[in-house]
Coordinates of C-alpha atoms and ligand atoms in Angstrom, one line a residue:
X1363 CA 68.0 79.4 95.0
X1364 CA 66.9 76.3 92.9
X1365 CA 69.7 74.8 90.9
X1366 CA 67.4 74.8 87.9
X1367 CA 67.1 78.6 88.0
X1368 CA 70.9 78.9 87.7
X1369 CA 70.9 76.3 84.9
X1370 CA 68.3 78.4 83.0
X1371 CA 70.5 81.4 83.4
X1372 CA 73.5 79.6 82.1
X1373 CA 71.5 78.4 79.0
X1374 CA 70.5 82.0 78.4
X1375 CA 74.1 83.2 78.9
X1376 CA 75.3 80.8 76.1
X1377 CA 73.4 82.8 73.5
X1378 CA 76.0 85.6 73.7
X1379 CA 79.0 83.3 73.1
X1380 CA 81.5 84.6 70.6
X1381 CA 82.9 81.5 69.0
X1382 CA 83.9 82.0 65.4
X1383 CA 86.9 79.7 65.7
X1384 CA 85.7 76.6 67.6
X1385 CA 81.9 76.9 67.2
X1386 CA 81.8 75.5 70.8
X1387 CA 79.4 77.7 72.8
X1388 CA 79.6 77.7 76.6
X1389 CA 77.3 79.5 79.0
X1390 CA 77.8 80.1 82.7
X1391 CA 75.8 81.6 85.5
X1392 CA 77.5 82.5 88.8
X1393 CA 75.6 83.1 92.0
X1394 CA 77.1 85.4 94.5
X1395 CA 76.4 85.3 98.3
X1396 CA 74.7 88.7 97.8
X1397 CA 72.1 86.8 95.7
X1398 CA 73.0 88.3 92.3
X1399 CA 73.6 86.2 89.3
X1400 CA 76.4 87.0 86.8
X1401 CA 76.1 85.5 83.3
X1402 CA 79.2 84.6 81.3
X1403 CA 80.0 83.3 77.9
X1404 CA 83.1 82.3 76.1
X1405 CA 84.8 85.0 74.0
X1406 CA 87.3 83.8 71.4
X1407 CA 90.0 85.7 69.6
X1408 CA 91.8 85.4 66.3
X1409 CA 95.1 85.1 68.2
X1410 CA 93.5 82.1 70.1
X1411 CA 95.3 82.5 73.5
X1412 CA 93.4 85.6 74.6
X1413 CA 90.2 83.5 74.5
X1414 CA 88.2 83.7 77.7
X1415 CA 86.1 80.9 79.0
X1416 CA 82.5 81.4 80.0
X1417 CA 83.2 80.7 83.7
X1418 CA 86.0 83.2 83.9
X1419 CA 83.9 85.8 82.1
X1420 CA 81.3 85.4 84.8
X1421 CA 83.8 85.6 87.6
X1422 CA 85.6 88.6 86.2
X1423 CA 82.3 90.4 85.7
X1424 CA 81.3 89.7 89.2
X1425 CA 84.6 90.6 90.9
X1426 CA 84.8 93.8 88.8
X1427 CA 81.4 94.7 90.3
X1428 CA 82.8 94.3 93.9
X1429 CA 81.7 90.7 94.5
X1430 CA 84.1 88.4 96.3
X1431 CA 82.0 85.6 97.8
X1432 CA 80.2 83.0 95.8
X1433 CA 77.8 80.1 96.3
X1434 CA 77.6 78.2 93.0
X1435 CA 78.1 78.3 89.2
X1436 CA 76.1 76.5 86.5
X1437 CA 77.8 75.6 83.2
X1438 CA 76.4 74.4 80.0
X1439 CA 77.3 73.8 76.3
X1440 CA 75.8 72.5 73.2
X1441 CA 76.9 68.9 73.5
X1442 CA 75.0 65.8 74.8
X1443 CA 77.5 65.5 77.5
X1444 CA 78.5 67.7 80.5
X1445 CA 81.0 70.5 79.9
X1446 CA 83.5 70.5 82.8
X1447 CA 85.4 73.7 83.6
X1448 CA 89.0 73.8 82.4
X1449 CA 91.9 73.8 84.8
X1450 CA 92.4 77.5 84.5
X1451 CA 88.8 78.3 85.4
X1452 CA 89.0 75.9 88.4
X1453 CA 92.0 77.8 89.6
X1454 CA 90.1 81.1 89.3
X1455 CA 87.3 79.6 91.3
X1456 CA 89.8 78.5 94.0
X1457 CA 90.9 82.1 94.5
X1458 CA 87.4 83.1 95.7
X1459 CA 85.5 80.0 96.7
X1460 CA 85.4 77.6 99.5
X1461 CA 86.3 74.2 98.2
X1462 CA 83.7 72.4 100.3
X1463 CA 80.8 74.8 100.0
X1464 CA 81.0 76.1 96.4
X1465 CA 78.9 74.0 94.0
X1466 CA 79.7 73.5 90.4
X1467 CA 76.6 72.5 88.5
X1468 CA 77.0 70.9 85.1
X1469 CA 74.0 70.9 82.8
X1470 CA 73.3 69.0 79.6
X1471 CA 70.0 70.9 79.5
X1472 CA 67.5 72.4 81.9
X1473 CA 66.3 68.9 83.0
X1474 CA 69.6 67.0 83.2
X1475 CA 72.3 68.3 85.5
X1476 CA 74.7 67.2 88.2
X1477 CA 76.8 69.0 90.7
X1478 CA 80.2 68.8 92.4
X1479 CA 82.0 70.7 95.1
X1480 CA 85.0 72.7 93.9
X1481 CA 87.2 70.5 96.1
X1482 CA 86.0 67.4 94.1
X1483 CA 87.0 69.0 90.8
X1484 CA 90.2 70.7 92.0
X1485 CA 91.8 68.6 94.8
X1486 CA 95.0 70.3 96.2
X1487 CA 94.3 73.6 94.5
X1488 CA 97.0 76.3 95.0
X1489 CA 95.8 79.1 97.2
X1490 CA 97.1 82.2 99.0
X1491 CA 97.7 79.9 102.1
X1492 CA 100.4 78.2 100.1
X1493 CA 102.2 81.5 99.4
X1494 CA 102.5 82.1 103.1
X1495 CA 104.4 78.8 103.6
X1496 CA 107.6 80.0 101.8
X1497 CA 110.7 79.5 103.9
X1498 CA 112.3 82.6 105.1
X1499 CA 115.8 81.9 103.7
X1500 CA 114.5 81.7 100.2
X1501 CA 113.1 85.2 100.3
Ligands
LIG1206 N1 85.5 76.7 77.1 C1 84.7 77.4 78.0 O1 84.2 78.5 77.8 N2 84.6 76.7 79.2 C2 84.9 75.4 79.4 O2 84.6 74.9 80.5 C3 85.6 74.7 78.4 C4 86.1 75.4 77.2 C5 85.6 77.4 75.8 C6 86.9 77.9 75.4 C7 86.8 78.0 73.9 O3 86.1 79.1 73.5 C8 85.9 76.8 73.5 O4 85.2 76.5 74.7 C9 86.6 75.5 73.0 O5 87.7 75.2 73.9

C-alpha cells in the first residue's frame, strides 16, 4: 500500500478527535498484515489521565477485532511539524510489531511525510523476551 493512502486515512481519522481540554487533534491509521486499516483519534477525559492517544485507539480497535500483526501506522496532527508518538504508544507498538519491519509514518500533511522504523524510535524497548530472562532464584 502507498504511504500516502495511509496518510490520507490518518488525516480523516483526526476529524473524530475528542479534545475539549488540549485542542490538540491527532489522527492515526494503522495497517494490519491482513490489509485492513484501523483509524484512531485521541480521546480526552475531564480526569485527564484516562486520555487515550490516537495511536493506541487504533491499536486497541484492531487488536479487539482479532488483529495481532501490523505493517505500518501513519500519524498526523494540526501543527506545521511532525507529531511523534509518545513513549506509551511506542511501547504498545513494541508489544505487537517487529522493530525493524514496522514503519511509523509521520505526516505534516498529505504531501509532507517521513518515516522511521519502530526500532529507531524505541531503541531497547521492553518486550516479552525480557520477562523470560528473570533469574530462577528471584521467583
Ligand atoms: N496525543 C496523541 O494522541 N498522540 C501523540 O502522539 C501525542 C499526544 C494526544 C494526547 C492528548 O489528547 C493530546 O495529544 C495532547 O497531549
